Amino acid sequence: MTPLATSICLFNTLTRQKEKFTPIDECQVRMYTCGPTVYDYAHIGNFRAFLFEDLLKRWLEYRGFTVTHVMNLTDVDDKTIKGSQKQQTPLRQYTEYYAKAFFEDATALNIKPASHYPRATEHIPEMVTLIKTLISKGYAYKGEDDSTYYAISKFKNYGQLSKIKIRNLKTGARVKVDEYAKEEAQDFALWKAWTTEDGDVCWETELGKGRPGWHIECSAMSMKYLGETFDIHCGGVDNMFPHHENEIAQSEAATGKRFVNYWLHNEHLLVEGKRMAKRYGNFYTLRDLLKMGHDPKAIRYLLLSTHYRQQFNFTFEGLEAAKGAIDRLTNLMRRLLDADGKSSKEKIDQLIAKVQTGFGEAMDDDLNISVALAALFDFVREINNLLDANALSKKEAKEVYTLMAGFDKVLGVIGEVKREETLPKEAAELISQREEARKAKDWKAADAIRQQLKAMGIVIEDTAQGVRWKIEKA
Ligand SMILES: [Zn+2]
């Protein structure tokens, strides 16, 4: 299918509307997503954003687009400097550690790598050039503290993304910190003159000795790799102001062109009904959850399964349900590998057409994942019914398998599925003997048989659904 034949609609924060997605180039999408600030381990709220972006990219690819995806690493800003000083570690060494951790986490969650991961500290000349352009065009000026500021009153479209009004702006009011609230909208720092608080973090440039503000980093790096105008820019809703608003102001003032065509923002994550915060005891990094023994695929599934524009409530109950959902998908794939029954051609054709339409239309509709998953699980149930009745031929099973693997390119939760292992006959006998012993409450005998099985490399587990076994890998 050519990408043109699709009709993907995305909710554009700029217009607060769903719009038909049309990229600048016919088949290629250029997309920028604000990456991690590498000053700590990323938490599950951060990963909600990265997973939504991964889903978006995978869906565009599923529909036939090639995606050039740039994700920056913020390795110099207020937070990284503060963190490295606290640990008394050089900035580079400090951020390198968390950058490595971020890549490990992203791999664990099966997030597809971006095309480029530019680091802010490696793009200082690009930032300086951009700031110099802003100065020459009258959008930036040097404050009495020697820092360079952006004059937001000069940019008539300031506030177009976050819809803030800046009528009551105090003239000359300036903000030097990277993060601030809408009510504090004022001229912000592009280049921060060095102070003793920065320690040895500084660059000698034409703008003086100092370091970049956070917002200019994303403008410089996105335009370097994606051009002055590109298709999609994503991030968490908390980045809409001031970060993204300032990115637009910087980029559009410098180039005189539209910066980004589609802005997409994901909503917040709550944990057990509350905003995640260390003081509530509900703050989790991915590593915390993995240490507790949770499956990264289940975490991925759970974080993906709610529409990105809805607040999402993360619960441990939900995580269990996510595990169950992945098991249902994986079990079906296993059954398909062994299917060899009578043909149900007409029924299968019908079911395949239905799920392709159901899943596809839902995803095209601004990534409506819950509707897409409902269509998928209807399909899974129907196919399981056919398998129960031994009414699926080998060829049909293969067709269904390929279709499911295609959906998994988007979801990324099944992966490689192996044929069900068969239990050696003597082991099966031992298991039923053990069941007899358990029924007779002869725990000693039951335990002895368990040990005997273990020696054969077979591990058994008593569950509410009966005995489960698995062959332990040597
Ligand atoms: Zn950014």
Coordinates of C-alpha atoms and ligand atoms in Angstrom, one line a residue:
M1 CA 0.0 0.0 0.0
T2 CA 1.3 3.4 -0.8
P3 CA 1.2 5.9 2.1
L4 CA -1.1 8.1 -0.1
A5 CA -3.8 5.5 0.1
T6 CA -4.1 6.0 3.9
S7 CA -6.0 8.7 5.8
I8 CA -4.2 9.1 9.1
C9 CA -5.7 11.8 11.2
L10 CA -3.8 13.4 14.1
F11 CA -4.8 15.8 16.8
N12 CA -2.8 18.9 16.2
T13 CA -2.2 21.0 19.4
L14 CA -1.7 24.1 17.3
T15 CA -5.3 24.0 16.0
R16 CA -6.8 21.9 18.8
Q17 CA -8.3 19.8 16.1
K18 CA -7.9 16.4 14.4
E19 CA -6.4 17.0 11.0
K20 CA -5.6 14.7 8.1
F21 CA -1.9 14.0 8.2
T22 CA -0.1 15.1 5.0
P23 CA 3.7 15.1 5.2
I24 CA 5.8 17.6 3.3
D25 CA 7.5 14.8 1.3
E26 CA 5.2 12.2 -0.1
C27 CA 6.5 9.1 1.5
Q28 CA 8.8 10.4 4.2
V29 CA 8.0 11.8 7.6
R30 CA 10.3 14.0 9.5
M31 CA 9.7 13.8 13.2
Y32 CA 11.3 15.3 16.3
T33 CA 10.6 14.2 19.9
C34 CA 12.1 15.9 23.0
G35 CA 14.4 13.3 24.5
P36 CA 15.4 12.7 28.1
T37 CA 17.3 15.1 30.3
V38 CA 20.0 12.8 31.3
Y39 CA 20.3 13.7 35.0
D40 CA 18.5 10.7 36.5
Y41 CA 16.9 7.4 35.6
A42 CA 13.8 8.0 33.4
H43 CA 10.5 7.3 35.3
I44 CA 7.4 5.6 33.9
G45 CA 5.8 9.0 33.1
N46 CA 8.7 9.8 30.8
F47 CA 8.3 6.4 29.2
R48 CA 4.7 7.0 28.6
A49 CA 5.8 9.8 26.3
F50 CA 8.5 7.8 24.6
L51 CA 6.2 4.8 24.1
F52 CA 3.4 7.0 22.6
E53 CA 6.0 8.4 20.2
D54 CA 7.2 4.8 19.4
L55 CA 3.6 3.8 18.7
L56 CA 3.2 6.8 16.4
K57 CA 6.3 6.0 14.5
R58 CA 5.5 2.3 14.2
W59 CA 2.0 3.2 12.9
L60 CA 3.4 5.6 10.3
E61 CA 5.8 2.8 9.2
Y62 CA 3.0 0.3 9.1
R63 CA 1.2 2.6 6.7
G64 CA 4.2 2.7 4.5
F65 CA 6.0 5.9 5.4
T66 CA 9.7 6.1 6.0
V67 CA 10.3 8.0 9.3
T68 CA 13.3 10.1 10.0
H69 CA 13.1 10.4 13.8
V70 CA 15.4 12.7 15.8
M71 CA 15.4 12.5 19.6
N72 CA 17.8 14.8 21.4
L73 CA 19.6 14.2 24.7
T74 CA 19.6 17.2 27.0
D75 CA 23.0 16.8 28.5
V76 CA 23.5 20.4 29.7
D77 CA 20.8 22.4 31.4
D78 CA 20.0 23.6 35.0
K79 CA 19.2 20.1 36.2
T80 CA 22.2 18.2 34.8
I81 CA 24.6 20.9 36.2
K82 CA 23.0 20.8 39.6
G83 CA 23.0 16.9 39.6
S84 CA 26.7 16.6 38.6
Q85 CA 27.7 19.2 41.2
K86 CA 25.9 17.3 43.9
Q87 CA 27.7 14.1 42.9
Q88 CA 30.9 15.9 42.4
T89 CA 31.3 14.3 39.0
P90 CA 32.3 16.1 35.8
L91 CA 29.2 16.9 33.7
R92 CA 30.1 14.7 30.8
Q93 CA 30.7 11.6 33.0
Y94 CA 27.6 12.2 34.9
T95 CA 25.3 12.6 31.9
E96 CA 27.0 9.7 30.1
Y97 CA 26.0 7.4 32.9
Y98 CA 22.3 8.3 32.6
A99 CA 22.3 8.4 28.8
K100 CA 23.6 4.8 28.9
A101 CA 20.8 3.9 31.4
F102 CA 18.2 5.5 29.2
F103 CA 19.3 3.4 26.1
E104 CA 19.2 0.2 28.2
D105 CA 15.7 1.1 29.4
A106 CA 14.5 1.9 25.9
T107 CA 15.8 -1.4 24.7
A108 CA 14.1 -3.3 27.5
L109 CA 10.8 -1.6 26.5
N110 CA 11.3 -2.5 22.8
I111 CA 11.4 1.1 21.7
K112 CA 12.7 1.4 18.2
P113 CA 15.9 3.5 18.0
A114 CA 15.7 7.0 16.6
S115 CA 17.6 7.8 13.4
H116 CA 19.7 10.4 15.3
Y117 CA 20.3 11.1 19.0
P118 CA 22.0 14.5 19.0
R119 CA 23.5 15.7 22.3
A120 CA 23.2 19.3 23.2
T121 CA 26.9 19.6 24.3
E122 CA 27.9 18.6 20.7
H123 CA 25.8 21.3 19.0
I124 CA 27.0 24.5 20.7
P125 CA 28.2 26.1 17.4
E126 CA 24.7 25.6 15.8
M127 CA 23.0 27.2 18.8
V128 CA 25.4 30.2 18.8
T129 CA 24.7 30.7 15.1
L130 CA 21.0 30.6 15.6
I131 CA 21.2 33.0 18.5
K132 CA 23.3 35.4 16.4
T133 CA 20.6 35.3 13.7
L134 CA 18.0 36.2 16.3
I135 CA 20.1 39.1 17.5
S136 CA 20.6 40.4 14.0
K137 CA 16.9 40.2 13.3
G138 CA 16.1 42.1 16.5
Y139 CA 14.5 39.2 18.4
A140 CA 17.3 38.8 21.0
Y141 CA 19.3 41.2 23.1
K142 CA 21.9 41.2 25.8
G143 CA 20.7 41.8 29.3
E144 CA 22.7 43.7 31.9
D145 CA 23.8 40.3 33.3
D146 CA 25.5 39.6 30.0
S147 CA 23.1 36.8 29.1
T148 CA 21.3 36.9 25.8
Y149 CA 17.5 36.9 26.0
Y150 CA 14.6 36.4 23.6
A151 CA 12.3 39.4 23.4
I152 CA 8.9 37.7 23.3
S153 CA 7.0 41.0 22.6
K154 CA 8.8 41.1 19.2
F155 CA 7.3 37.8 18.0
K156 CA 3.7 38.5 17.2
N157 CA 2.7 34.9 17.3
Y158 CA 4.0 34.2 20.8
G159 CA 1.5 32.0 22.6
Q160 CA 0.1 30.3 19.5
L161 CA 0.7 26.8 20.8
S162 CA -0.1 27.2 24.5
K163 CA -2.8 29.9 23.8
I164 CA -1.4 32.2 26.5
K165 CA -2.0 35.9 26.3
I166 CA 0.9 38.1 27.0
R167 CA -0.9 41.5 27.1
N168 CA 0.1 42.2 30.7
L169 CA 3.7 41.7 30.1
K170 CA 6.0 43.6 32.3
T171 CA 8.7 45.2 30.1
G172 CA 12.1 44.2 30.9
A173 CA 11.0 41.2 33.0
R174 CA 13.2 38.3 32.3
V175 CA 13.6 34.6 33.3
K176 CA 16.9 32.9 33.3
V177 CA 15.9 29.4 34.6
D178 CA 14.9 26.8 32.1
E179 CA 11.5 25.9 33.6
Y180 CA 8.8 28.3 34.6
A181 CA 5.0 28.6 34.6
K182 CA 2.6 30.2 32.1
E183 CA 1.9 33.1 34.5
E184 CA 5.6 33.9 34.4
A185 CA 5.8 34.3 30.6
Q186 CA 8.5 36.7 29.9
D187 CA 11.8 37.1 28.0
F188 CA 13.8 33.9 28.4
A189 CA 17.5 33.2 28.3
L190 CA 18.9 31.9 25.0
W191 CA 22.5 32.1 26.2
K192 CA 23.3 32.2 29.9
A193 CA 26.4 34.1 30.9
W194 CA 28.7 32.1 33.2
T195 CA 28.3 32.5 36.9
T196 CA 30.2 30.8 39.7
E197 CA 27.2 28.4 40.1
D198 CA 28.0 26.9 36.7
G199 CA 31.4 25.7 38.0
D200 CA 33.5 24.5 35.0
V201 CA 30.5 24.1 32.7
C202 CA 30.9 26.8 30.1
W203 CA 31.9 27.5 26.5
E204 CA 33.9 30.5 25.2
T205 CA 31.8 31.8 22.3
E206 CA 31.0 35.0 20.4
L207 CA 28.1 35.4 22.8
G208 CA 30.6 35.4 25.7
K209 CA 31.5 32.8 28.2
G210 CA 28.5 30.8 29.2
R211 CA 26.1 28.0 28.3
P212 CA 22.9 27.6 26.2
G213 CA 19.4 27.8 27.6
W214 CA 17.4 24.6 27.3
H215 CA 14.9 25.8 24.7
I216 CA 17.5 26.8 22.1
E217 CA 19.0 23.3 22.2
C218 CA 15.9 21.7 20.6
S219 CA 15.4 24.5 18.0
A220 CA 19.1 24.1 16.8
M221 CA 19.2 20.3 16.8
S222 CA 15.8 19.7 15.2
M223 CA 16.4 22.1 12.4
K224 CA 19.9 20.8 11.8
Y225 CA 18.7 17.2 11.2
L226 CA 15.2 17.8 9.9
G227 CA 15.2 21.1 8.1
E228 CA 13.7 24.5 8.9
T229 CA 10.2 23.1 8.5
F230 CA 9.3 19.5 9.4
D231 CA 6.3 17.4 9.9
I232 CA 5.8 16.3 13.5
H233 CA 7.0 17.4 16.9
C234 CA 6.0 15.5 20.0
G235 CA 6.4 15.7 23.7
G236 CA 4.6 15.5 27.0
V237 CA 1.9 18.1 27.7
D238 CA 4.0 19.7 30.4
N239 CA 6.5 20.6 27.7
M240 CA 4.0 22.7 25.8
F241 CA 4.8 25.7 27.8
P242 CA 7.4 27.2 28.0
H243 CA 9.6 24.7 26.1
H244 CA 7.7 24.2 22.8
E245 CA 6.3 27.7 22.8
N246 CA 9.8 29.0 23.0
E247 CA 11.1 26.6 20.3
I248 CA 8.5 27.9 17.9
A249 CA 9.4 31.5 18.8
Q250 CA 13.1 30.9 18.3
S251 CA 12.8 28.9 15.1
E252 CA 10.2 30.9 13.3
A253 CA 11.7 34.2 14.1
A254 CA 15.1 33.0 12.8
T255 CA 13.9 31.4 9.6
G256 CA 10.7 33.4 8.8
K257 CA 9.1 30.0 8.0
R258 CA 6.7 27.7 9.8
F259 CA 8.6 25.5 12.2
V260 CA 6.4 22.4 12.6
N261 CA 3.2 21.3 10.9
Y262 CA 1.8 18.9 13.5
W263 CA 2.4 19.2 17.3
L264 CA 1.4 16.2 19.3
H265 CA 1.3 16.1 23.1
N266 CA 0.6 13.2 25.4
E267 CA -1.2 13.6 28.7
H268 CA 0.1 13.0 32.2
L269 CA 0.5 9.7 33.9
L270 CA -1.0 9.1 37.4
V271 CA 0.0 6.2 39.6
E272 CA -2.7 4.5 41.6
G273 CA -4.9 7.6 41.1
K274 CA -2.4 10.2 42.2
R275 CA 0.2 12.4 40.5
M276 CA 3.5 10.5 40.7
A277 CA 5.8 12.1 43.3
K278 CA 8.5 10.8 45.6
R279 CA 6.6 12.3 48.6
Y280 CA 3.5 10.1 47.8
G281 CA 5.6 7.0 47.6
N282 CA 4.3 6.2 44.1
F283 CA 7.3 7.3 42.1
Y284 CA 8.7 4.5 39.9
T285 CA 11.5 4.4 37.4
L286 CA 11.4 1.6 34.9
R287 CA 14.2 0.0 36.9
D288 CA 12.1 0.0 40.0
L289 CA 9.5 -2.1 38.3
L290 CA 11.9 -4.5 36.7
K291 CA 13.5 -5.0 40.1
M292 CA 10.1 -6.0 41.4
G293 CA 10.0 -8.7 38.8
H294 CA 7.6 -7.1 36.3
D295 CA 7.8 -8.0 32.7
P296 CA 9.0 -5.1 30.5
K297 CA 6.6 -6.2 27.7
A298 CA 3.7 -6.0 30.1
I299 CA 4.8 -2.5 31.2
R300 CA 5.1 -1.5 27.5
Y301 CA 1.6 -2.9 26.8
L302 CA 0.1 -1.2 29.7
L303 CA 1.6 2.2 29.0
L304 CA 0.5 1.9 25.3
S305 CA -3.0 0.7 25.9
T306 CA -4.6 4.0 26.8
H307 CA -5.1 6.7 24.3
Y308 CA -2.2 9.2 24.5
R309 CA -4.4 12.2 25.0
Q310 CA -6.1 10.7 28.1
Q311 CA -4.7 10.9 31.5
F312 CA -3.5 7.4 32.3
N313 CA -3.8 5.8 35.7
F314 CA -1.0 3.2 36.2
T315 CA -1.9 0.5 38.7
F316 CA -0.4 -2.8 39.6
E317 CA -3.7 -4.5 38.9
G318 CA -3.5 -3.0 35.4
L319 CA 0.0 -4.5 35.0
E320 CA -1.3 -8.0 35.8
A321 CA -4.1 -7.5 33.3
A322 CA -1.5 -6.5 30.7
K323 CA 0.4 -9.7 31.3
G324 CA -2.8 -11.6 30.7
A325 CA -3.4 -9.8 27.5
I326 CA 0.1 -10.6 26.2
D327 CA -0.3 -14.2 27.2
R328 CA -3.5 -14.4 25.2
L329 CA -1.7 -13.1 22.1
T330 CA 1.3 -15.3 22.6
N331 CA -0.8 -18.5 23.2
L332 CA -2.7 -17.9 20.0
M333 CA 0.5 -17.6 18.0
R334 CA 1.7 -20.9 19.5
R335 CA -1.6 -22.6 18.7
L336 CA -1.3 -21.3 15.1
L337 CA 2.1 -22.9 14.7
D338 CA 0.6 -26.3 15.4
A339 CA -2.8 -25.9 13.6
D340 CA -3.6 -28.4 10.9
G341 CA -7.3 -28.8 10.7
K342 CA -10.1 -28.5 8.1
S343 CA -10.4 -25.3 6.1
S344 CA -12.7 -22.4 7.0
K345 CA -11.7 -20.2 4.0
E346 CA -14.7 -18.0 3.8
K347 CA -15.0 -17.3 7.5
I348 CA -11.2 -16.6 7.8
D349 CA -11.3 -14.1 4.9
Q350 CA -14.2 -12.4 6.6
L351 CA -12.4 -12.2 10.0
I352 CA -9.2 -11.0 8.5
A353 CA -10.9 -8.2 6.5
K354 CA -12.8 -7.2 9.6
V355 CA -9.8 -7.0 11.9
Q356 CA -7.7 -5.1 9.3
T357 CA -10.4 -2.5 8.9
G358 CA -11.2 -2.3 12.6
F359 CA -7.6 -2.1 13.8
G360 CA -6.5 0.1 10.9
E361 CA -9.4 2.7 11.1
A362 CA -9.0 3.0 14.8
M363 CA -5.2 3.6 14.6
D364 CA -5.7 6.0 11.7
D365 CA -8.0 8.0 13.9
D366 CA -5.4 9.7 16.0
L367 CA -4.0 6.4 17.3
N368 CA -7.2 5.2 19.0
I369 CA -5.5 2.3 20.5
S370 CA -8.2 1.0 22.8
V371 CA -10.6 0.6 19.9
A372 CA -7.8 -1.1 17.8
L373 CA -7.1 -3.5 20.6
A374 CA -10.7 -4.4 21.1
A375 CA -10.9 -5.3 17.4
L376 CA -7.7 -7.4 17.8
F377 CA -9.0 -9.3 20.8
D378 CA -12.4 -10.0 19.1
F379 CA -10.3 -11.5 16.3
V380 CA -8.2 -13.5 18.7
R381 CA -11.4 -14.9 20.3
E382 CA -12.9 -15.9 17.0
I383 CA -9.7 -17.6 15.8
N384 CA -9.4 -19.5 19.1
N385 CA -12.9 -20.8 18.6
L386 CA -12.0 -22.1 15.2
L387 CA -8.9 -23.7 16.6
D388 CA -11.0 -25.3 19.3
A389 CA -13.1 -26.8 16.6
N390 CA -10.0 -27.8 14.6
A391 CA -11.4 -25.7 11.8
L392 CA -8.2 -23.9 10.6
S393 CA -6.0 -25.3 7.9
K394 CA -2.2 -25.1 8.0
K395 CA -2.3 -22.5 5.2
E396 CA -5.0 -20.4 6.9
A397 CA -3.1 -20.6 10.2
K398 CA 0.0 -19.3 8.5
E399 CA -2.0 -16.4 7.0
V400 CA -3.4 -15.5 10.4
Y401 CA 0.1 -15.8 12.0
T402 CA 1.6 -13.4 9.4
L403 CA -1.3 -10.9 10.0
M404 CA -0.8 -11.1 13.8
A405 CA 3.0 -10.6 13.4
G406 CA 2.2 -7.5 11.3
F407 CA 0.1 -6.1 14.1
D408 CA 2.9 -6.8 16.5
K409 CA 5.2 -4.7 14.4
V410 CA 3.0 -1.9 15.7
L411 CA 2.4 -3.1 19.3
G412 CA 5.8 -4.7 19.9
V413 CA 4.7 -7.0 22.7
I414 CA 4.7 -10.6 21.2
G415 CA 8.1 -11.0 19.6
E416 CA 9.4 -14.4 18.6
V417 CA 7.1 -17.3 19.4
K418 CA 8.4 -20.8 19.8
R419 CA 6.5 -24.0 19.2
E420 CA 5.0 -25.5 22.4
E421 CA 7.4 -27.9 24.0
T422 CA 6.2 -31.4 24.4
L423 CA 6.5 -33.1 27.7
P424 CA 8.3 -36.5 27.8
K425 CA 5.9 -39.3 28.5
E426 CA 7.5 -40.4 31.7
A427 CA 7.3 -36.8 33.0
A428 CA 3.6 -36.7 32.1
E429 CA 3.1 -39.9 34.1
L430 CA 5.0 -38.4 37.1
I431 CA 2.9 -35.3 37.0
S432 CA -0.3 -37.3 37.2
Q433 CA 1.1 -39.5 40.0
R434 CA 1.9 -36.3 41.9
E435 CA -1.6 -35.1 41.4
E436 CA -2.9 -38.4 42.9
A437 CA -0.5 -37.9 45.9
R438 CA -1.7 -34.3 46.4
K439 CA -5.3 -35.4 46.3
A440 CA -4.5 -38.0 49.0
K441 CA -2.8 -35.2 50.9
D442 CA 0.5 -37.1 50.8
W443 CA 2.6 -34.0 50.6
K444 CA 5.8 -35.9 51.2
A445 CA 5.3 -38.1 48.1
A446 CA 4.2 -35.1 46.0
D447 CA 7.3 -33.2 46.9
A448 CA 9.6 -36.2 46.2
I449 CA 8.0 -36.4 42.7
R450 CA 8.6 -32.7 42.2
Q451 CA 12.3 -33.2 43.0
Q452 CA 12.4 -36.1 40.6
L453 CA 10.9 -33.9 37.8
K454 CA 13.3 -31.1 38.7
A455 CA 16.2 -33.5 38.2
M456 CA 14.8 -34.2 34.7
G457 CA 14.8 -30.4 34.0
I458 CA 11.1 -29.9 34.4
V459 CA 9.8 -27.3 36.7
I460 CA 6.2 -27.4 37.9
E461 CA 4.0 -24.8 39.4
D462 CA 0.6 -25.3 41.1
T463 CA -1.8 -22.6 40.0
A464 CA -5.5 -21.9 40.4
Q465 CA -5.9 -23.3 36.9
G466 CA -4.1 -26.5 37.7
V467 CA -0.5 -27.7 37.3
R468 CA 1.7 -25.8 34.9
W469 CA 5.1 -27.1 33.8
K470 CA 8.0 -25.8 31.9
I471 CA 11.2 -27.3 30.6
E472 CA 14.1 -25.5 32.2
K473 CA 16.7 -24.4 29.7
A474 CA 20.2 -25.8 30.4
Ligands
ZN1 ZN 12.9 19.7 23.5

